[in-house]
Amino acid sequence: RDRFKNNYDINPASGNVLSLVALKISISRLYDEDAAEFPEVFVEDTNQLGNDEFYVQYTGSSGRFIVFLKTESAGDYHFDVALRGTRIKNGLVDIPIKPAAFDITNSYIESPVRTISVGQSYAFFIRARDVYGNPLISGGDNFLID
């Protein structure tokens, strides 16, 4: 919509791919010195998206744009969306992407000691990670120690 609340009529360039002349979306990871904008790609099936890629789909019947983003890195991401060179309302936003569920194969125990004397107590840490190796930063998982 423009400032007078008129809807824009956007025509896809080919299929569901939107002309970048009309819509500009940039996505990058915050707090990463080497962060580059994610490339926008065209895929027939969103399951074909590679890591750190996104695809924009225009649904002509409802006038909505759907952004499919694939990343394997948890963290805060910066989204900047403009239409015909003007940032849309709420088009500049930072969105946190949380880690996936606990994965035992990427998690490990960390202990500052190698031997423990009888009758003594020592602490060790469970470094819980998701399937992509992202550290889980909030609790809630239960562990049974044998």
PDB file of C-alpha atoms in Angstrom:
ATOM      1  CA  ARG A   1       0.000   0.000   0.000  1.00  0.00           C
ATOM      2  CA  ASP A   2       1.142   3.535  -0.627  1.00  0.00           C
ATOM      3  CA  ARG A   3       0.816   6.470   1.784  1.00  0.00           C
ATOM      4  CA  PHE A   4      -2.740   7.056   0.547  1.00  0.00           C
ATOM      5  CA  LYS A   5      -3.670   3.423   1.396  1.00  0.00           C
ATOM      6  CA  ASN A   6      -3.917   2.410  -2.246  1.00  0.00           C
ATOM      7  CA  ASN A   7      -2.924  -1.165  -2.995  1.00  0.00           C
ATOM      8  CA  TYR A   8      -0.100  -1.733  -5.452  1.00  0.00           C
ATOM      9  CA  ASP A   9      -0.778  -4.128  -8.277  1.00  0.00           C
ATOM     10  CA  ILE A  10       2.386  -6.231  -8.475  1.00  0.00           C
ATOM     11  CA  ASN A  11       2.817  -8.601 -11.384  1.00  0.00           C
ATOM     12  CA  PRO A  12       5.233 -11.485 -10.973  1.00  0.00           C
ATOM     13  CA  ALA A  13       8.159 -11.461 -13.401  1.00  0.00           C
ATOM     14  CA  SER A  14       7.875 -15.200 -14.027  1.00  0.00           C
ATOM     15  CA  GLY A  15       5.757 -17.737 -12.202  1.00  0.00           C
ATOM     16  CA  ASN A  16       5.826 -16.893  -8.504  1.00  0.00           C
ATOM     17  CA  VAL A  17       9.096 -14.966  -8.664  1.00  0.00           C
ATOM     18  CA  LEU A  18       8.704 -11.291  -7.960  1.00  0.00           C
ATOM     19  CA  SER A  19      10.447  -8.601  -9.944  1.00  0.00           C
ATOM     20  CA  LEU A  20      13.206  -7.148  -7.760  1.00  0.00           C
ATOM     21  CA  VAL A  21      12.437  -3.763  -9.276  1.00  0.00           C
ATOM     22  CA  ALA A  22       9.208  -3.722  -7.265  1.00  0.00           C
ATOM     23  CA  LEU A  23      10.162  -5.574  -4.067  1.00  0.00           C
ATOM     24  CA  LYS A  24      13.531  -5.482  -2.348  1.00  0.00           C
ATOM     25  CA  ILE A  25      14.140  -7.761   0.636  1.00  0.00           C
ATOM     26  CA  SER A  26      17.479  -7.949   2.351  1.00  0.00           C
ATOM     27  CA  ILE A  27      18.212 -10.434   5.114  1.00  0.00           C
ATOM     28  CA  SER A  28      21.437 -10.629   7.092  1.00  0.00           C
ATOM     29  CA  ARG A  29      22.622 -11.978  10.420  1.00  0.00           C
ATOM     30  CA  LEU A  30      23.163  -9.431  13.204  1.00  0.00           C
ATOM     31  CA  TYR A  31      26.322  -9.315  15.317  1.00  0.00           C
ATOM     32  CA  ASP A  32      28.359 -11.142  12.669  1.00  0.00           C
ATOM     33  CA  GLU A  33      31.316  -9.163  11.332  1.00  0.00           C
ATOM     34  CA  ASP A  34      31.377 -11.212   8.115  1.00  0.00           C
ATOM     35  CA  ALA A  35      27.612 -11.074   7.595  1.00  0.00           C
ATOM     36  CA  ALA A  36      26.604 -10.793   3.984  1.00  0.00           C
ATOM     37  CA  GLU A  37      23.078 -10.446   2.701  1.00  0.00           C
ATOM     38  CA  PHE A  38      21.416 -13.771   1.988  1.00  0.00           C
ATOM     39  CA  PRO A  39      20.871 -14.398  -1.715  1.00  0.00           C
ATOM     40  CA  GLU A  40      17.329 -14.617  -3.049  1.00  0.00           C
ATOM     41  CA  VAL A  41      16.884 -17.717  -5.198  1.00  0.00           C
ATOM     42  CA  PHE A  42      14.157 -19.284  -7.307  1.00  0.00           C
ATOM     43  CA  VAL A  43      13.196 -22.855  -6.427  1.00  0.00           C
ATOM     44  CA  GLU A  44      10.358 -25.063  -7.629  1.00  0.00           C
ATOM     45  CA  ASP A  45      10.028 -26.556  -4.141  1.00  0.00           C
ATOM     46  CA  THR A  46      10.993 -24.701  -0.940  1.00  0.00           C
ATOM     47  CA  ASN A  47      12.631 -27.923   0.323  1.00  0.00           C
ATOM     48  CA  GLN A  48      15.322 -27.234  -2.303  1.00  0.00           C
ATOM     49  CA  LEU A  49      16.507 -24.089  -0.501  1.00  0.00           C
ATOM     50  CA  GLY A  50      20.179 -24.165   0.447  1.00  0.00           C
ATOM     51  CA  ASN A  51      21.565 -22.864   3.723  1.00  0.00           C
ATOM     52  CA  ASP A  52      21.242 -19.098   4.183  1.00  0.00           C
ATOM     53  CA  GLU A  53      19.035 -18.628   1.131  1.00  0.00           C
ATOM     54  CA  PHE A  54      15.529 -17.256   0.801  1.00  0.00           C
ATOM     55  CA  TYR A  55      12.721 -17.371  -1.728  1.00  0.00           C
ATOM     56  CA  VAL A  56       9.858 -14.902  -2.121  1.00  0.00           C
ATOM     57  CA  GLN A  57       6.459 -16.085  -3.291  1.00  0.00           C
ATOM     58  CA  TYR A  58       3.680 -13.729  -4.326  1.00  0.00           C
ATOM     59  CA  THR A  59       0.152 -14.956  -3.772  1.00  0.00           C
ATOM     60  CA  GLY A  60      -1.851 -12.918  -6.247  1.00  0.00           C
ATOM     61  CA  SER A  61      -5.226 -13.960  -4.836  1.00  0.00           C
ATOM     62  CA  SER A  62      -4.554 -12.480  -1.393  1.00  0.00           C
ATOM     63  CA  GLY A  63      -1.905  -9.906  -2.296  1.00  0.00           C
ATOM     64  CA  ARG A  64       0.544 -11.394   0.215  1.00  0.00           C
ATOM     65  CA  PHE A  65       4.247 -11.990  -0.116  1.00  0.00           C
ATOM     66  CA  ILE A  66       5.603 -15.067   1.623  1.00  0.00           C
ATOM     67  CA  VAL A  67       9.301 -15.282   2.452  1.00  0.00           C
ATOM     68  CA  PHE A  68      10.741 -18.764   2.859  1.00  0.00           C
ATOM     69  CA  LEU A  69      14.095 -18.595   4.664  1.00  0.00           C
ATOM     70  CA  LYS A  70      16.446 -21.467   5.393  1.00  0.00           C
ATOM     71  CA  THR A  71      19.308 -21.062   7.821  1.00  0.00           C
ATOM     72  CA  GLU A  72      21.094 -23.514  10.075  1.00  0.00           C
ATOM     73  CA  SER A  73      22.486 -20.819  12.376  1.00  0.00           C
ATOM     74  CA  ALA A  74      20.480 -19.603  15.343  1.00  0.00           C
ATOM     75  CA  GLY A  75      20.743 -15.916  16.167  1.00  0.00           C
ATOM     76  CA  ASP A  76      19.234 -12.525  15.450  1.00  0.00           C
ATOM     77  CA  TYR A  77      18.489 -11.683  11.840  1.00  0.00           C
ATOM     78  CA  HIS A  78      17.873  -8.300  10.255  1.00  0.00           C
ATOM     79  CA  PHE A  79      15.058  -7.973   7.685  1.00  0.00           C
ATOM     80  CA  ASP A  80      14.663  -4.872   5.522  1.00  0.00           C
ATOM     81  CA  VAL A  81      11.709  -4.803   3.119  1.00  0.00           C
ATOM     82  CA  ALA A  82      11.040  -2.055   0.586  1.00  0.00           C
ATOM     83  CA  LEU A  83       8.519  -1.781  -2.215  1.00  0.00           C
ATOM     84  CA  ARG A  84       9.426   0.367  -5.225  1.00  0.00           C
ATOM     85  CA  GLY A  85      12.281   1.924  -3.269  1.00  0.00           C
ATOM     86  CA  THR A  86      10.265   2.839  -0.172  1.00  0.00           C
ATOM     87  CA  ARG A  87      10.513   0.859   3.050  1.00  0.00           C
ATOM     88  CA  ILE A  88       7.099  -0.512   3.934  1.00  0.00           C
ATOM     89  CA  LYS A  89       5.538  -0.046   7.368  1.00  0.00           C
ATOM     90  CA  ASN A  90       7.261  -2.388   9.842  1.00  0.00           C
ATOM     91  CA  GLY A  91       9.622  -3.317   6.994  1.00  0.00           C
ATOM     92  CA  LEU A  92      12.724  -2.926   9.134  1.00  0.00           C
ATOM     93  CA  VAL A  93      12.748  -5.576  11.823  1.00  0.00           C
ATOM     94  CA  ASP A  94      15.133  -7.806  13.754  1.00  0.00           C
ATOM     95  CA  ILE A  95      13.842 -11.344  14.235  1.00  0.00           C
ATOM     96  CA  PRO A  96      15.432 -13.922  16.547  1.00  0.00           C
ATOM     97  CA  ILE A  97      15.750 -17.437  15.156  1.00  0.00           C
ATOM     98  CA  LYS A  98      15.985 -19.948  17.980  1.00  0.00           C
ATOM     99  CA  PRO A  99      17.978 -23.197  17.977  1.00  0.00           C
ATOM    100  CA  ALA A 100      16.257 -26.437  16.971  1.00  0.00           C
ATOM    101  CA  ALA A 101      15.462 -29.184  19.494  1.00  0.00           C
ATOM    102  CA  PHE A 102      18.142 -30.918  21.591  1.00  0.00           C
ATOM    103  CA  ASP A 103      20.326 -33.371  19.690  1.00  0.00           C
ATOM    104  CA  ILE A 104      22.401 -35.845  21.691  1.00  0.00           C
ATOM    105  CA  THR A 105      24.960 -36.464  18.928  1.00  0.00           C
ATOM    106  CA  ASN A 106      26.090 -32.794  18.954  1.00  0.00           C
ATOM    107  CA  SER A 107      25.969 -32.345  22.740  1.00  0.00           C
ATOM    108  CA  TYR A 108      28.720 -33.159  25.201  1.00  0.00           C
ATOM    109  CA  ILE A 109      29.726 -33.125  28.877  1.00  0.00           C
ATOM    110  CA  GLU A 110      32.363 -30.698  30.061  1.00  0.00           C
ATOM    111  CA  SER A 111      34.124 -31.295  33.376  1.00  0.00           C
ATOM    112  CA  PRO A 112      37.046 -29.420  34.928  1.00  0.00           C
ATOM    113  CA  VAL A 113      38.226 -32.579  36.761  1.00  0.00           C
ATOM    114  CA  ARG A 114      39.249 -36.057  35.608  1.00  0.00           C
ATOM    115  CA  THR A 115      39.173 -37.892  38.963  1.00  0.00           C
ATOM    116  CA  ILE A 116      36.767 -37.638  41.843  1.00  0.00           C
ATOM    117  CA  SER A 117      37.494 -38.824  45.411  1.00  0.00           C
ATOM    118  CA  VAL A 118      34.952 -40.914  47.302  1.00  0.00           C
ATOM    119  CA  GLY A 119      32.590 -38.754  49.328  1.00  0.00           C
ATOM    120  CA  GLN A 120      33.294 -35.575  47.320  1.00  0.00           C
ATOM    121  CA  SER A 121      30.942 -33.644  45.061  1.00  0.00           C
ATOM    122  CA  TYR A 122      31.972 -32.101  41.767  1.00  0.00           C
ATOM    123  CA  ALA A 123      30.121 -30.191  39.118  1.00  0.00           C
ATOM    124  CA  PHE A 124      30.071 -30.947  35.423  1.00  0.00           C
ATOM    125  CA  PHE A 125      28.262 -29.213  32.600  1.00  0.00           C
ATOM    126  CA  ILE A 126      26.107 -30.538  29.806  1.00  0.00           C
ATOM    127  CA  ARG A 127      26.730 -28.475  26.695  1.00  0.00           C
ATOM    128  CA  ALA A 128      23.438 -29.051  24.896  1.00  0.00           C
ATOM    129  CA  ARG A 129      23.335 -28.360  21.158  1.00  0.00           C
ATOM    130  CA  ASP A 130      20.799 -28.762  18.382  1.00  0.00           C
ATOM    131  CA  VAL A 131      21.197 -30.868  15.224  1.00  0.00           C
ATOM    132  CA  TYR A 132      23.073 -27.975  13.536  1.00  0.00           C
ATOM    133  CA  GLY A 133      25.498 -27.460  16.444  1.00  0.00           C
ATOM    134  CA  ASN A 134      23.819 -24.312  17.799  1.00  0.00           C
ATOM    135  CA  PRO A 135      24.080 -24.069  21.599  1.00  0.00           C
ATOM    136  CA  LEU A 136      20.755 -24.298  23.414  1.00  0.00           C
ATOM    137  CA  ILE A 137      20.551 -21.121  25.442  1.00  0.00           C
ATOM    138  CA  SER A 138      17.458 -21.827  27.524  1.00  0.00           C
ATOM    139  CA  GLY A 139      16.648 -24.740  29.784  1.00  0.00           C
ATOM    140  CA  GLY A 140      13.762 -27.122  29.894  1.00  0.00           C
ATOM    141  CA  ASP A 141      15.364 -30.427  28.862  1.00  0.00           C
ATOM    142  CA  ASN A 142      15.596 -33.240  31.403  1.00  0.00           C
ATOM    143  CA  PHE A 143      18.668 -35.462  31.601  1.00  0.00           C
ATOM    144  CA  LEU A 144      18.966 -38.806  33.409  1.00  0.00           C
ATOM    145  CA  ILE A 145      22.453 -39.350  34.826  1.00  0.00           C
ATOM    146  CA  ASP A 146      23.515 -42.943  35.535  1.00  0.00           C
TER     147      ASP A 146
END
